[in-house]
Amino acid sequence: MNIISAQDRQGNYQPAFNCRKIDDLRGEVGCGTVKRRQAPVEDLVIDCIIYRLDTPELGELLEGGMSATPALKQLMRERDVQAQRLQEILNLYSTGEMSFAEYRTAKTTAQARLDALGRELDKESSKTTLANIPAGQSVKEAWDKADLPWRRQLIDTLVDKDLH
């Protein structure tokens, strides 16, 4: 499946999944006729992920060694603090308490640190995503508040990628 820009009945263009008939090497790979709007398909996949995780098996999975290490928890706290700092920089600039030059410098530095923490976190938490669901939050709430790398790790945890 590929993502294309498809025209709807009102003449507007929206992202859609399309079954590709011929691949880049001119080999036939699909029918070339199936086309589905992207948003409803993604909503269905997200609902399936959340349904799968809101089960008793989630607790068993967490108890089976997928808990966050102290180092990982520290990285998560540092990332959250850094994200708050980035928001504070934006707030200071938006209220006029910081000049644009100060804002640009502070934002660049803060964003670089946040990105570095994100990369470190990705390395440390390759299979501990499920343990990172904050206590008292449902999987749906955690999903809605999470960033893209966390969501990808969650999907990687669920999807069997053995292509043999």
PDB file of N, CA and C in Angstrom, residues 62 64-78 120-133 153:
ATOM      1  N   LEU A  62       3.912  -6.813  31.230  1.00  0.00           N
ATOM      2  CA  LEU A  62       4.722  -5.912  32.038  1.00  0.00           C
ATOM      3  C   LEU A  62       5.499  -6.675  33.100  1.00  0.00           C
ATOM      4  N   GLY A  64       6.524  -9.605  32.812  1.00  0.00           N
ATOM      5  CA  GLY A  64       7.461 -10.497  32.143  1.00  0.00           C
ATOM      6  C   GLY A  64       8.781  -9.846  31.807  1.00  0.00           C
ATOM      7  N   GLY A  65       9.183  -8.816  32.521  1.00  0.00           N
ATOM      8  CA  GLY A  65      10.501  -8.253  32.330  1.00  0.00           C
ATOM      9  C   GLY A  65      10.543  -6.995  31.489  1.00  0.00           C
ATOM     10  N   MET A  66       9.413  -6.414  31.174  1.00  0.00           N
ATOM     11  CA  MET A  66       9.423  -5.226  30.339  1.00  0.00           C
ATOM     12  C   MET A  66       9.294  -3.954  31.172  1.00  0.00           C
ATOM     13  N   SER A  67       9.809  -3.991  32.389  1.00  0.00           N
ATOM     14  CA  SER A  67       9.686  -2.800  33.225  1.00  0.00           C
ATOM     15  C   SER A  67      10.844  -1.856  32.953  1.00  0.00           C
ATOM     16  N   ALA A  68      10.602  -0.605  33.191  1.00  0.00           N
ATOM     17  CA  ALA A  68      11.614   0.413  32.939  1.00  0.00           C
ATOM     18  C   ALA A  68      12.700   0.337  34.011  1.00  0.00           C
ATOM     19  N   THR A  69      13.938   0.464  33.579  1.00  0.00           N
ATOM     20  CA  THR A  69      15.068   0.480  34.491  1.00  0.00           C
ATOM     21  C   THR A  69      15.151   1.858  35.149  1.00  0.00           C
ATOM     22  N   PRO A  70      15.881   1.966  36.259  1.00  0.00           N
ATOM     23  CA  PRO A  70      16.046   3.291  36.872  1.00  0.00           C
ATOM     24  C   PRO A  70      16.684   4.305  35.912  1.00  0.00           C
ATOM     25  N   ALA A  71      17.647   3.861  35.119  1.00  0.00           N
ATOM     26  CA  ALA A  71      18.286   4.768  34.152  1.00  0.00           C
ATOM     27  C   ALA A  71      17.275   5.246  33.121  1.00  0.00           C
ATOM     28  N   LEU A  72      16.414   4.350  32.689  1.00  0.00           N
ATOM     29  CA  LEU A  72      15.387   4.708  31.704  1.00  0.00           C
ATOM     30  C   LEU A  72      14.377   5.680  32.300  1.00  0.00           C
ATOM     31  N   LYS A  73      13.995   5.439  33.530  1.00  0.00           N
ATOM     32  CA  LYS A  73      13.063   6.352  34.202  1.00  0.00           C
ATOM     33  C   LYS A  73      13.678   7.744  34.347  1.00  0.00           C
ATOM     34  N   GLN A  74      14.987   7.796  34.666  1.00  0.00           N
ATOM     35  CA  GLN A  74      15.677   9.081  34.790  1.00  0.00           C
ATOM     36  C   GLN A  74      15.686   9.806  33.448  1.00  0.00           C
ATOM     37  N   LEU A  75      15.956   9.095  32.360  1.00  0.00           N
ATOM     38  CA  LEU A  75      15.935   9.706  31.029  1.00  0.00           C
ATOM     39  C   LEU A  75      14.552  10.243  30.694  1.00  0.00           C
ATOM     40  N   MET A  76      13.517   9.507  31.073  1.00  0.00           N
ATOM     41  CA  MET A  76      12.147   9.949  30.805  1.00  0.00           C
ATOM     42  C   MET A  76      11.838  11.231  31.578  1.00  0.00           C
ATOM     43  N   ARG A  77      12.283  11.293  32.831  1.00  0.00           N
ATOM     44  CA  ARG A  77      12.069  12.508  33.630  1.00  0.00           C
ATOM     45  C   ARG A  77      12.815  13.691  33.012  1.00  0.00           C
ATOM     46  N   GLU A  78      14.059  13.446  32.588  1.00  0.00           N
ATOM     47  CA  GLU A  78      14.847  14.517  31.960  1.00  0.00           C
ATOM     48  C   GLU A  78      14.186  15.006  30.678  1.00  0.00           C
ATOM     49  N   GLU A 120      18.568   9.060  23.039  1.00  0.00           N
ATOM     50  CA  GLU A 120      19.036   8.217  24.139  1.00  0.00           C
ATOM     51  C   GLU A 120      17.906   7.326  24.648  1.00  0.00           C
ATOM     52  N   LEU A 121      16.743   7.924  24.779  1.00  0.00           N
ATOM     53  CA  LEU A 121      15.580   7.190  25.260  1.00  0.00           C
ATOM     54  C   LEU A 121      15.206   6.072  24.298  1.00  0.00           C
ATOM     55  N   ASP A 122      15.261   6.352  23.011  1.00  0.00           N
ATOM     56  CA  ASP A 122      14.960   5.320  22.013  1.00  0.00           C
ATOM     57  C   ASP A 122      15.915   4.139  22.138  1.00  0.00           C
ATOM     58  N   LYS A 123      17.195   4.428  22.354  1.00  0.00           N
ATOM     59  CA  LYS A 123      18.186   3.351  22.493  1.00  0.00           C
ATOM     60  C   LYS A 123      17.924   2.520  23.733  1.00  0.00           C
ATOM     61  N   GLU A 124      17.633   3.196  24.841  1.00  0.00           N
ATOM     62  CA  GLU A 124      17.450   2.512  26.116  1.00  0.00           C
ATOM     63  C   GLU A 124      16.134   1.745  26.215  1.00  0.00           C
ATOM     64  N   SER A 125      15.151   2.183  25.483  1.00  0.00           N
ATOM     65  CA  SER A 125      13.808   1.636  25.709  1.00  0.00           C
ATOM     66  C   SER A 125      13.262   0.849  24.537  1.00  0.00           C
ATOM     67  N   SER A 126      14.105   0.145  23.829  1.00  0.00           N
ATOM     68  CA  SER A 126      13.651  -0.535  22.620  1.00  0.00           C
ATOM     69  C   SER A 126      12.446  -1.439  22.860  1.00  0.00           C
ATOM     70  N   LYS A 127      12.375  -2.091  24.008  1.00  0.00           N
ATOM     71  CA  LYS A 127      11.232  -2.968  24.271  1.00  0.00           C
ATOM     72  C   LYS A 127      10.558  -2.701  25.601  1.00  0.00           C
ATOM     73  N   THR A 128      10.691  -1.480  26.123  1.00  0.00           N
ATOM     74  CA  THR A 128      10.084  -1.184  27.420  1.00  0.00           C
ATOM     75  C   THR A 128       8.958  -0.174  27.302  1.00  0.00           C
ATOM     76  N   THR A 129       8.450   0.027  26.120  1.00  0.00           N
ATOM     77  CA  THR A 129       7.415   1.029  25.894  1.00  0.00           C
ATOM     78  C   THR A 129       6.201   0.817  26.777  1.00  0.00           C
ATOM     79  N   LEU A 130       5.770  -0.416  26.914  1.00  0.00           N
ATOM     80  CA  LEU A 130       4.555  -0.669  27.681  1.00  0.00           C
ATOM     81  C   LEU A 130       4.717  -0.279  29.144  1.00  0.00           C
ATOM     82  N   ALA A 131       5.917  -0.398  29.644  1.00  0.00           N
ATOM     83  CA  ALA A 131       6.154  -0.033  31.033  1.00  0.00           C
ATOM     84  C   ALA A 131       6.123   1.477  31.229  1.00  0.00           C
ATOM     85  N   ASN A 132       6.180   2.226  30.150  1.00  0.00           N
ATOM     86  CA  ASN A 132       6.215   3.675  30.239  1.00  0.00           C
ATOM     87  C   ASN A 132       4.824   4.305  30.295  1.00  0.00           C
ATOM     88  N   ILE A 133       3.788   3.514  30.370  1.00  0.00           N
ATOM     89  CA  ILE A 133       2.447   4.067  30.514  1.00  0.00           C
ATOM     90  C   ILE A 133       2.314   4.550  31.950  1.00  0.00           C
ATOM     91  N   GLN A 153       7.252   2.719  18.986  1.00  0.00           N
ATOM     92  CA  GLN A 153       7.758   1.633  19.817  1.00  0.00           C
ATOM     93  C   GLN A 153       6.623   0.744  20.297  1.00  0.00           C
TER      94      GLN A 153
END
